[in-house]
Coordinates of C-alpha atoms in Angstrom, one line a residue:
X29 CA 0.0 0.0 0.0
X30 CA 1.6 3.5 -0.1
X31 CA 2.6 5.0 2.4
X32 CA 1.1 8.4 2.0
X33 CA -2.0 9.0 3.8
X34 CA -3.1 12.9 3.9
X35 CA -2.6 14.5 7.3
X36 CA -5.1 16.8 8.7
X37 CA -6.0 20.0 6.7
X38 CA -4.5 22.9 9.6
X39 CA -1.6 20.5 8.9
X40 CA -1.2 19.9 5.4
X41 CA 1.8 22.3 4.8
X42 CA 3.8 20.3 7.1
X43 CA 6.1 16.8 7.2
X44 CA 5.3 14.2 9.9
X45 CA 8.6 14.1 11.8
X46 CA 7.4 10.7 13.1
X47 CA 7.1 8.8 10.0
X48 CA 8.4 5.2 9.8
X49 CA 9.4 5.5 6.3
X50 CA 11.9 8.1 7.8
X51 CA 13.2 6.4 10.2
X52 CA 11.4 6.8 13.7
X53 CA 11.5 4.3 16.7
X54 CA 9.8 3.3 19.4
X55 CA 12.2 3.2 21.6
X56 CA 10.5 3.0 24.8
X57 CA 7.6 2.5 26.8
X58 CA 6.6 2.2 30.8
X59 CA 3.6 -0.7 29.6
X60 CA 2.3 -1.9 26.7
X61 CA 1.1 -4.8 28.1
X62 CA -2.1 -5.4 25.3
X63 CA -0.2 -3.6 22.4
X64 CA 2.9 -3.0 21.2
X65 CA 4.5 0.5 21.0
X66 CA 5.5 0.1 17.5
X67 CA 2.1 0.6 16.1
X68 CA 1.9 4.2 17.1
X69 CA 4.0 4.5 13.9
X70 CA 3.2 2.1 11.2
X71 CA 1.8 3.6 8.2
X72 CA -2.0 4.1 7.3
X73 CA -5.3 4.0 9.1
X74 CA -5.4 1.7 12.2
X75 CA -7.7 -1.2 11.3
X76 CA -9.8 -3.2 13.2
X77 CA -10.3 -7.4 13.2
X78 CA -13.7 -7.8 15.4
X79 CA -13.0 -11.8 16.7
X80 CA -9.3 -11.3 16.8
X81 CA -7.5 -12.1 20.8
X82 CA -4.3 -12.5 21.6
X83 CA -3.7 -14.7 25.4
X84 CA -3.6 -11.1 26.6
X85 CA -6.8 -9.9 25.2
X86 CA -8.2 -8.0 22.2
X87 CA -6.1 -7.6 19.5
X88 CA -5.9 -3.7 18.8
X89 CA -4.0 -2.0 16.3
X90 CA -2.0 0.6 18.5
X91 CA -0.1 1.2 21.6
X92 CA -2.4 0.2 24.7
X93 CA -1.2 -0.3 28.8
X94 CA -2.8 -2.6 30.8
X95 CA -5.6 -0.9 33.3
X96 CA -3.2 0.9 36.3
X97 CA -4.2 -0.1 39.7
X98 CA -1.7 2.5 41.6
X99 CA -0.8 6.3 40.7
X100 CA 0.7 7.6 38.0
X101 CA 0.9 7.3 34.2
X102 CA 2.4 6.1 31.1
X103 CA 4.8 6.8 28.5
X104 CA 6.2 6.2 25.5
X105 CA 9.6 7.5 24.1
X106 CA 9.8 8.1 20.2
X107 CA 13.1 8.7 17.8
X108 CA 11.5 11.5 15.4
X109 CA 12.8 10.1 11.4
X110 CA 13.5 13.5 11.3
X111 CA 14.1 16.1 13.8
X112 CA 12.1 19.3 13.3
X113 CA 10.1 22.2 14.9
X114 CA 6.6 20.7 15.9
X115 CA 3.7 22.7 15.0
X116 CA 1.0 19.8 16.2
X117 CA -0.3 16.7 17.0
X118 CA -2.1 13.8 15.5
X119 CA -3.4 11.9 18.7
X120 CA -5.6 9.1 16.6
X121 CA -7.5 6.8 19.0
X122 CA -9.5 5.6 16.3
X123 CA -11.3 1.7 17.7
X124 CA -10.4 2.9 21.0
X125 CA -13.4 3.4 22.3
X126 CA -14.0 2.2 26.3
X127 CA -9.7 2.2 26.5
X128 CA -8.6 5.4 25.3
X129 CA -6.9 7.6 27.6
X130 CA -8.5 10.8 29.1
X131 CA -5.4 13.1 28.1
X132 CA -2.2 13.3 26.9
X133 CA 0.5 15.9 27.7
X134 CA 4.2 15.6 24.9
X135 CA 7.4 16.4 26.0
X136 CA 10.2 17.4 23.4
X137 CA 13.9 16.8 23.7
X138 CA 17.4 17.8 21.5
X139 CA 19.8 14.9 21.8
X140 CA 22.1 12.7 19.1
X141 CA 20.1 9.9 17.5
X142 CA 22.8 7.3 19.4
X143 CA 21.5 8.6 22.7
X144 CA 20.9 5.4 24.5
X145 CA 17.2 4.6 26.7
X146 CA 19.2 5.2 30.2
X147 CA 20.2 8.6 29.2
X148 CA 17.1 9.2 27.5
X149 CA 15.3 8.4 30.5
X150 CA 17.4 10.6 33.2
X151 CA 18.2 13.7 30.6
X152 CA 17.2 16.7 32.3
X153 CA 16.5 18.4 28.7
X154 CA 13.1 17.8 28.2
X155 CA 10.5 20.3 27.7
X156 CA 6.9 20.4 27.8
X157 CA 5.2 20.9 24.4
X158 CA 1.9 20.3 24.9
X159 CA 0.3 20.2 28.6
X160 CA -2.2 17.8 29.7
X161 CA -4.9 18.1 27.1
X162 CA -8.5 16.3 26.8
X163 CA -8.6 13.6 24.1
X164 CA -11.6 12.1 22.8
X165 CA -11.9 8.4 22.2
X166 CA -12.7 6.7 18.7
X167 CA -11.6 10.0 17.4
X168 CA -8.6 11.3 15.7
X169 CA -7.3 14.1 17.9
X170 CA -5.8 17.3 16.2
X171 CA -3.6 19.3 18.8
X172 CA -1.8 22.6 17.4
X173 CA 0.9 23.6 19.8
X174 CA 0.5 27.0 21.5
X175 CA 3.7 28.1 20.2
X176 CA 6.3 26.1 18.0
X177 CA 8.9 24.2 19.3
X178 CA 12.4 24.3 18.8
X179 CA 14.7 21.8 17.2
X180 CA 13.3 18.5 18.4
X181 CA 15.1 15.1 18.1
X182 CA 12.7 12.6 20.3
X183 CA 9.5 13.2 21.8
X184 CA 7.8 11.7 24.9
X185 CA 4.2 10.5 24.7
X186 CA 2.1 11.1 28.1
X187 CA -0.9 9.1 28.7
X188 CA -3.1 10.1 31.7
X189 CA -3.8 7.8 33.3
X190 CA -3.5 4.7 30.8
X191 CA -5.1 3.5 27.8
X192 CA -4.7 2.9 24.2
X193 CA -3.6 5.2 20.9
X194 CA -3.9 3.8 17.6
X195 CA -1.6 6.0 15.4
X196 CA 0.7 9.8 16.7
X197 CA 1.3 11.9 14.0
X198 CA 3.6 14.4 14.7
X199 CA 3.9 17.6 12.2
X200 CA 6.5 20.2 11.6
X201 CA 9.2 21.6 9.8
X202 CA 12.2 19.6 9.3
X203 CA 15.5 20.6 11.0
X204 CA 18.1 18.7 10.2
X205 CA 22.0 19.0 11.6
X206 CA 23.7 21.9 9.9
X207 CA 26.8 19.5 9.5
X208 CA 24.8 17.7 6.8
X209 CA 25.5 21.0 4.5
X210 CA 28.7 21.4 5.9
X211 CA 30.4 18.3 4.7
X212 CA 32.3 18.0 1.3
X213 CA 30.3 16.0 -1.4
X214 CA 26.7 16.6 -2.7
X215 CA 23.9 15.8 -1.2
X216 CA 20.1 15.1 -2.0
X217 CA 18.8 19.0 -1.9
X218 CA 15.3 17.8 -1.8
X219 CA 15.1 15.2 0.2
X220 CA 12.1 15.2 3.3
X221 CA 15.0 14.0 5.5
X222 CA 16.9 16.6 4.7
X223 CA 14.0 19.4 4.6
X224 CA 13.3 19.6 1.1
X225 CA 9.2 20.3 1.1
X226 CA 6.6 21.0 -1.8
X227 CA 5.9 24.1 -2.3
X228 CA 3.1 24.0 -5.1
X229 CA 1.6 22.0 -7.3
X230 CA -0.3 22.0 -10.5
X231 CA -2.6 18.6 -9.8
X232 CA -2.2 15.6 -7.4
X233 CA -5.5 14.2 -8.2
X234 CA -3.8 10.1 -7.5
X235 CA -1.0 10.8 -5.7
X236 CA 0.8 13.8 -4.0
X237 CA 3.9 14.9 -5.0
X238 CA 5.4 15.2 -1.7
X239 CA 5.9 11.2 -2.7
X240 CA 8.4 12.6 -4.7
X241 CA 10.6 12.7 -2.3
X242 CA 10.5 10.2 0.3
X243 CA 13.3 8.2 1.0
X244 CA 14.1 4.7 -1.1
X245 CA 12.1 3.9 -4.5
X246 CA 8.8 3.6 -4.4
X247 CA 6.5 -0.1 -3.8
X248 CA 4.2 0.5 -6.3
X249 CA 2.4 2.9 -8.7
X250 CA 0.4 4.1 -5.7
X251 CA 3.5 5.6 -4.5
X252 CA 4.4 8.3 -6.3
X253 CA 3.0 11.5 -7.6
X254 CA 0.4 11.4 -10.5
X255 CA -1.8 14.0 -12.0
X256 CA -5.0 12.8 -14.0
X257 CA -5.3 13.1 -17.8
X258 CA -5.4 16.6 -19.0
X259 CA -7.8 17.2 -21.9
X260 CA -5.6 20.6 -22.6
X261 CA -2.5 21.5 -24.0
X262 CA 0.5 22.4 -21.8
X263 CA 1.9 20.5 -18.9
X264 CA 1.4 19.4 -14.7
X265 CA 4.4 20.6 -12.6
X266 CA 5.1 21.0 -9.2
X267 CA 7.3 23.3 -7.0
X268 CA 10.1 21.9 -4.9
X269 CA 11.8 23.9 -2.1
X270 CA 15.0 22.9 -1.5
X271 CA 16.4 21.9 1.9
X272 CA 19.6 24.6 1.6
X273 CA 20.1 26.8 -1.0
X274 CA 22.3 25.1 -3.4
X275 CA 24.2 24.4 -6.8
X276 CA 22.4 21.6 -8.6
X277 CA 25.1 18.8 -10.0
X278 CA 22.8 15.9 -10.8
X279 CA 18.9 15.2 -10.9
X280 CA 17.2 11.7 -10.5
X281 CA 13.5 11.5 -11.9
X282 CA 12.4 8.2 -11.7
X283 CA 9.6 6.7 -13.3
X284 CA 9.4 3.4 -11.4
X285 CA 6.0 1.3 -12.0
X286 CA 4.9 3.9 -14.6
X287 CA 4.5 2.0 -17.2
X288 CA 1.3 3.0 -19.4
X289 CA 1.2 6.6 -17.3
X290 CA 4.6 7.7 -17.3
X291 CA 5.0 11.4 -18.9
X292 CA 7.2 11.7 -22.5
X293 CA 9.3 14.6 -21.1
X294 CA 10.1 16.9 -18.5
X295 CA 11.6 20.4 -18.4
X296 CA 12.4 21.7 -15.0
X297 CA 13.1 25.7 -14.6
X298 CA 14.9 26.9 -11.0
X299 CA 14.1 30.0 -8.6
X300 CA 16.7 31.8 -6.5
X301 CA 15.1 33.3 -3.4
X302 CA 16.2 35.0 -1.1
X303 CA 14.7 34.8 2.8
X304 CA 13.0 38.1 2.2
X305 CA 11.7 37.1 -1.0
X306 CA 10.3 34.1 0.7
X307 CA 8.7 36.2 3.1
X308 CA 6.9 38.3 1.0
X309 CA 3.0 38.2 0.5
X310 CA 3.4 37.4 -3.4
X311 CA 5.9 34.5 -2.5
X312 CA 3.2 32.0 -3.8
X313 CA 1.9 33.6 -6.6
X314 CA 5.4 33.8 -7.9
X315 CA 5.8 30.4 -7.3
X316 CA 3.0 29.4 -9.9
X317 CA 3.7 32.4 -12.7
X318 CA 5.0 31.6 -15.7
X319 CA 7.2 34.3 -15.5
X320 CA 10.8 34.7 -13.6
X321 CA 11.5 31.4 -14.0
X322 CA 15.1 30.2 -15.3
X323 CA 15.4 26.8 -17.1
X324 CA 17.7 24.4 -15.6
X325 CA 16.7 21.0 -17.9
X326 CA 15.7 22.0 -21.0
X327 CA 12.6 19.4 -22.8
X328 CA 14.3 15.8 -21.3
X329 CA 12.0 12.7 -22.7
X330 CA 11.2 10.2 -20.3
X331 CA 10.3 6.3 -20.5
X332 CA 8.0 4.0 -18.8
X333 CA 10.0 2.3 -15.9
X334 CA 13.5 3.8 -15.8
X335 CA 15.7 5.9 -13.5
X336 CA 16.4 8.6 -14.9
X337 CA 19.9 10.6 -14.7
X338 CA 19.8 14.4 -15.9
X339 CA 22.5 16.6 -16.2
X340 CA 22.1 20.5 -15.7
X341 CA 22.4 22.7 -18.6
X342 CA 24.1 25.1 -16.5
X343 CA 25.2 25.7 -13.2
X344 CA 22.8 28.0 -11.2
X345 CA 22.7 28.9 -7.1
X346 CA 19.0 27.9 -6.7
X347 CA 16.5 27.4 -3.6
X348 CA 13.5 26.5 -6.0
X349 CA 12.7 24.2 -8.5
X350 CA 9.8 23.6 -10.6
X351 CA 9.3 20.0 -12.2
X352 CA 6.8 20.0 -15.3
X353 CA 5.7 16.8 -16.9
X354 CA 4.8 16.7 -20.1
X355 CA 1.9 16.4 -20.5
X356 CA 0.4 14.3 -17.7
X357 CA 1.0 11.0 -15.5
X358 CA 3.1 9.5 -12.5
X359 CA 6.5 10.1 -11.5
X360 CA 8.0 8.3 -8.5
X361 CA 10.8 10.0 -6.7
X362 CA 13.0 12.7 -8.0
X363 CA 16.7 13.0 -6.2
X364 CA 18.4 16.4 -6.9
X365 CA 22.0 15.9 -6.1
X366 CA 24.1 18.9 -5.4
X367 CA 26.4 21.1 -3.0
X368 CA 24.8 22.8 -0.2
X369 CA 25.9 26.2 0.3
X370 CA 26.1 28.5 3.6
X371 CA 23.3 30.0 4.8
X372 CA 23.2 33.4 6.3
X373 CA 24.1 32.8 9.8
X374 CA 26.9 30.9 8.3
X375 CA 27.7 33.7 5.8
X376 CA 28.0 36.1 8.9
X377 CA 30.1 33.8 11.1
X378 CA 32.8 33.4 8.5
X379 CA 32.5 37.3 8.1
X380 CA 33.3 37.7 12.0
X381 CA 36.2 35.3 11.9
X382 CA 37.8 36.7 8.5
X383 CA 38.1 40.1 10.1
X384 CA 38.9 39.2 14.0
X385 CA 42.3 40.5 14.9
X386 CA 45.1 37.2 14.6
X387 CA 45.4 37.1 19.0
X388 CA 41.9 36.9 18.8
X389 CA 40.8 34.3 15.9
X390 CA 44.5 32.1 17.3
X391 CA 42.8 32.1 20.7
X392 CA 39.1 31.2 19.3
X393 CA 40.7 28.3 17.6
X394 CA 43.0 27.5 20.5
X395 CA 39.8 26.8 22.0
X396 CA 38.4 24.4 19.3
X397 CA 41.5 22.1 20.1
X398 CA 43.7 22.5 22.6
X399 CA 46.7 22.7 20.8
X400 CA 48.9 25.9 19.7
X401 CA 50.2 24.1 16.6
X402 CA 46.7 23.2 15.2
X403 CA 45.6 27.1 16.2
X404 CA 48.6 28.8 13.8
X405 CA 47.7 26.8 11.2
X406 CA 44.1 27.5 10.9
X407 CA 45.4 31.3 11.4
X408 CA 47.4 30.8 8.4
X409 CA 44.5 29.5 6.4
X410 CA 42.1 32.7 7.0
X411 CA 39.8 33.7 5.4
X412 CA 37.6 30.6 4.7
X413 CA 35.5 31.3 1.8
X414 CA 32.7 28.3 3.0
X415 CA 32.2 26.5 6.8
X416 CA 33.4 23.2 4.6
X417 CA 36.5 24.9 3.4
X418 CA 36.8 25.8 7.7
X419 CA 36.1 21.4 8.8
X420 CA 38.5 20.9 6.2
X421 CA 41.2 22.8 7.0
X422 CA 40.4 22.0 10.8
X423 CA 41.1 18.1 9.7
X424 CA 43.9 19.0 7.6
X425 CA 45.6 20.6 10.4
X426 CA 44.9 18.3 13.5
X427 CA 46.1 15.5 11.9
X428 CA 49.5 16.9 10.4
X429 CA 50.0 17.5 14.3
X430 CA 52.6 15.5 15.9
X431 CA 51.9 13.3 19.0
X432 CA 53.2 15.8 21.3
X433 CA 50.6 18.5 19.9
X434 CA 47.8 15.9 20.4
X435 CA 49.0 15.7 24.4
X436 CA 48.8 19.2 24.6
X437 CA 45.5 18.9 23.2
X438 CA 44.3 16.5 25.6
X439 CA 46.0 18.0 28.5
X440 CA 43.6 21.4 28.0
X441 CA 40.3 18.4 28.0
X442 CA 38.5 18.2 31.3
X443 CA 38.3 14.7 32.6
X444 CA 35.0 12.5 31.5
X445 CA 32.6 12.5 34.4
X446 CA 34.2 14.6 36.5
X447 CA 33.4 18.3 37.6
X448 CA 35.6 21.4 39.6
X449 CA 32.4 22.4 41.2
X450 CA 28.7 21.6 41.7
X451 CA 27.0 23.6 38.9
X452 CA 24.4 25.9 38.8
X453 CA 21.2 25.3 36.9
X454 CA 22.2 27.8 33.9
X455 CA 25.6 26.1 34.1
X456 CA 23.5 22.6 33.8
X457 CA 21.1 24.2 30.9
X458 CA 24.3 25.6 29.7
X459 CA 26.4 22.1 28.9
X460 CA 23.0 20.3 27.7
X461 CA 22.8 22.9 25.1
X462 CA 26.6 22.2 24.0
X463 CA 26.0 18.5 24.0
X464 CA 29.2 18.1 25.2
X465 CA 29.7 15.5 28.5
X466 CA 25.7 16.0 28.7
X467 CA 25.3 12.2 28.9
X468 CA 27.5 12.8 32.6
X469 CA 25.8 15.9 34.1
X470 CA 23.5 13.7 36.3
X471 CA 26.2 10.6 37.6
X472 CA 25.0 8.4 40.4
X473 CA 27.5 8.9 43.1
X474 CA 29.2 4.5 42.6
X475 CA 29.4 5.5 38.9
X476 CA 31.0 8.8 39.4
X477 CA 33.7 7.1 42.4
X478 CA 34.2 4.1 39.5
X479 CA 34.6 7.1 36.7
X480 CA 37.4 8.6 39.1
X481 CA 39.0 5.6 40.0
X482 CA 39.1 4.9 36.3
X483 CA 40.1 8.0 35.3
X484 CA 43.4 7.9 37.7
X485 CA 44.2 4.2 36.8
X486 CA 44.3 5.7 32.7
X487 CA 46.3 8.7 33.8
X488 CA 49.1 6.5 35.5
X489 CA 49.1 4.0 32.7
X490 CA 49.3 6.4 29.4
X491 CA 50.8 9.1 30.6
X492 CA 47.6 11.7 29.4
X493 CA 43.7 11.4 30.4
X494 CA 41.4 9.6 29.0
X495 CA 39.4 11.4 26.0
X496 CA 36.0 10.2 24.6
X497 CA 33.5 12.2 22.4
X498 CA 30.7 11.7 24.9
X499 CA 27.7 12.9 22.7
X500 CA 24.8 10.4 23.3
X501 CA 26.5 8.6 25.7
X502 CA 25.0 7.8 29.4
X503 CA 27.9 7.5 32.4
X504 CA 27.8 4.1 32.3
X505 CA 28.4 3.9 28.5
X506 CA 31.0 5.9 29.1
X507 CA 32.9 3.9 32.1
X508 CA 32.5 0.6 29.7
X509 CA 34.4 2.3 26.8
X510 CA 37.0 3.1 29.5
X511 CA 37.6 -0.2 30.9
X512 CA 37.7 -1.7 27.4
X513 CA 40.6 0.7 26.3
X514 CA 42.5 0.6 29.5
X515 CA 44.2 -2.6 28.5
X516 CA 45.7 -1.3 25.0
X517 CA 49.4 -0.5 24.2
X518 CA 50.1 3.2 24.6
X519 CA 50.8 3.7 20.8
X520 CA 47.1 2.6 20.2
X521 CA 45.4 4.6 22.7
X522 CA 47.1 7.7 21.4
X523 CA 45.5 7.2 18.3
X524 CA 42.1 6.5 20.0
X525 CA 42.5 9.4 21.8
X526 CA 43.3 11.9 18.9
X527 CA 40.7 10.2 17.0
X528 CA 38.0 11.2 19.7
X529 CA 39.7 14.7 19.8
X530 CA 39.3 15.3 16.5
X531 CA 35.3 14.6 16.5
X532 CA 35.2 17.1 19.9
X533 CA 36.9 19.5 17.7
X534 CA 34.2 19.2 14.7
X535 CA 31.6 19.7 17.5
X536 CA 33.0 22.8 18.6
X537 CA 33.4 24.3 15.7
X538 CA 30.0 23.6 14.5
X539 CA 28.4 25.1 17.9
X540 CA 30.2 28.3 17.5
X541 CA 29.2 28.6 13.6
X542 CA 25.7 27.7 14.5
X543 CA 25.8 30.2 17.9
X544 CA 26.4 33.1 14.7
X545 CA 30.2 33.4 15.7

């Protein structure tokens, strides 16, 4: 069956950043005792089976707890498929109609996908997004958050006091990691995963073209985006907005299980907006004009069946694209390959650091590192035309660094676990938010003695302390990947150590681009 099914209409302008086709999880749940977790996410309409038991009880088609008999309530932890601002809710307890809970409240959190259950469970970072709200039963529930969230990574299902939920549907805009634009190499501009969104469209009457660009090929014709047959001349087309502002290198358009409805040709025209153009009243109506449009593909055919590779005709800098299809039928995904370019804040941030004074940009970079050798060299490599041309010449230079350079390094690293002073609580908010050691602000006191004891034991042996990129990573995680490397010869550990280093490095530089410089 496809995948799509259309989300609620005050939602229709948004991606559900709990799809299963884009990767979210279930990861964890305080019951579901009659059913499993995992349904909350499958794909299309929760069905019913009326004589269908399980040795538990009736088979439903969602997440239900068993009846509570003491206080409290239940949960459910979910790995959005792709992080995002939430704008609403989706609370579907459609069958559930004596076993549906009496309210649910949602909880938002910004963490690395790797972030284990334990640390998931104790993180301190999670916000309310929705407070305890009403729900109705046999009913699919829209909620619209008072006010957006921010960047999201997992959410946290509330169910007072127990209950069942067929399907959660969570809508927003997608928000993916700025290092996805900032790496060398192209990328899939309009992939949903990576924000790409549709921004118009001509006719969808069997399929929407938001299908277009959902990860993987499509399972069947019902997958896609088709138009019905026009009985006039000219051509259907729809309006891709690109996840970055970007130079297109490749384009995909496939017509995969189009056989007797694939269109002949294609010809696909490019926008460049910028943020104020985007915000201007007119934005859509410019969208759909003929006019101001600048082709990209010139007439391409197309065949039934058949991935299709297209080269530009030209290179342009474009945030738009508009796909026609000549003159009617079905296309199945459409990849647009090409380099990501800097956005503003970005722009700005590399402005700030090309015109810092030397003391001032050696110390900054001092500070990415650790090491004085690594800090002249990226001083000698100002200005950096592009953040990837800044990771790049951050690699080049911390690995033509000598092992004494790396000790330095470590040397300026604080120990894993440990802390000079209890913090305050904007000193807590303050390491959450840099993701760094935020797996270790909350240690219970026998892993924090063991994490010390460890600590000293890797000190004596090697000579330098013990350096982990601790993203995602609960204080036991952290212990066990101590005690496994404890035993290695010193020549090995060195290179563990800079290899960690180096990924601490990447994370600091990427906070202080993304802070604005």
């Amino acid at each position: 069956m496809p995948h799509h099914v259309a989300p609620p209409e005050a939602f229709a302008h948004l991606v559900d950043l709990a799809a299963d086709l884009t990767g979210a999880f279930a990861l964890h749940t305080s019951d579901d005792y009659f059913a499993e977790k995992e349904n909350l996410l499958r794909p299309g309409p929760a069905v019913w089976k009326e004589d269908a038991y399980t040795d538990k009880g009736k088979w439903m088609d969602g997440w239900e707890s068993q009846r509570r008999r003491e206080p409290g309530h239940d949960t459910c932890i979910i790995r959005l498929g792709t992080p995002g601002a939430v704008h609403g809710l989706l609370v579907d307890t459609t069958h559930f109609k004596g076993n549906a809970p009496q309210e649910i409240s949602l909880e938002g959190l910004a963490a690395a996908d790797t972030t284990g259950v334990r640390a998931l469970l104790g993180h301190p970072g999670w916000q309310e997004l929705v407070p305890r709200t009403a729900v109705r039963p046999d009913a699919r529930n829209e909620i619209s958050l008072a006010t957006v969230s921010p960047r999201v990574t997992h959410v946290r299902l509330h169910i007072h006091p127990d209950g069942g939920v067929a399907r959660l549907r969570v809508y927003g805009v997608v928000m993916p990691d700025p290092m996805l634009f900032r790496e060398a190499g192209s990328i899939d501009l309009a992939a949903v995963e990576n924000g790409g969104t549709i921004a118009a469209v001509s006719d969808q009457f069997f399929g929407p073209p938001s299908n277009l660009l959902l990860p993987g090929r499509g399972v069947n014709m019902g997958d896609g985006w088709e138009t019905k047959r026009r009985r006039t001349p000219g051509s259907d087309w729809c309006v891709i907005r690109l996840a970055r502002r970007g130079r297109v290198h490749r384009i995909e358009l496939d017509t995969h299980f189009f056989k007797g409805n694939a269109p002949q040709a294609t010809r696909i025209e490019a926008l460049d907006l910028s943020a104020a153009d985007e915000a201007h009243a007119g934005h859509g109506a410019r969208l759909r004009a003929a006019e101001g449009w600048r082709v990209l593909v010139d007439h391409h055919p197309l065949v039934q069946h058949r991935r299709h590779l297209i080269a530009p005709d030209r290179p342009m800098e474009v945030t738009h694209l508009r796909v026609h299809i000549f003159p009617h039928g079905g296309v199945n995904r459409l990849r647009v390959w090409g380099e990501a370019l800097d956005d503003a804040g970005e722009q700005r941030a590399l402005a700030t650091l090309a015109a810092m004074p030397e003391t001032e940009a050696r110390a900054l970079f001092l500070s990415f590192a650790g090491s004085a050798r690594f800090a002249e060299a990226l001083v000698a490599r100002r200005p950096f035309g592009r953040t990837r041309d800044l990771f790049a010449a951050a690699t080049d230079g911390w690995w033509a660094l000598d092992e004494a350079d790396w000790l330095e390094a470590f040397a300026a690293h604080p120990r894993l676990g440990e802390r000079k002073a209890a913090p305050t609580q904007g000193e807590r908010s303050a390491a959450w938010s840099r993701g760094e050691q935020s797996a270790l602000s909350a240690v219970a006191a026998d892993t924090a003695n063991e994490l010390t004891a460890q600590n000293a034991r890797y000190l004596e042996r090697f000579g330098f302390i013990f350096i982990l990129c601790a993203t995602g990573r609960d204080a036991g995680d952290v212990l066990a990947a101590l005690e496994a490397r404890i035993g290695h010869d010193r020549a090995t550990e060195v290179e563990l150590a800079a290899r960690e280093q180096a990924k601490i490095t990447r994370l600091r530089i990427a906070r202080w681009l993304s802070a604005g410089g």
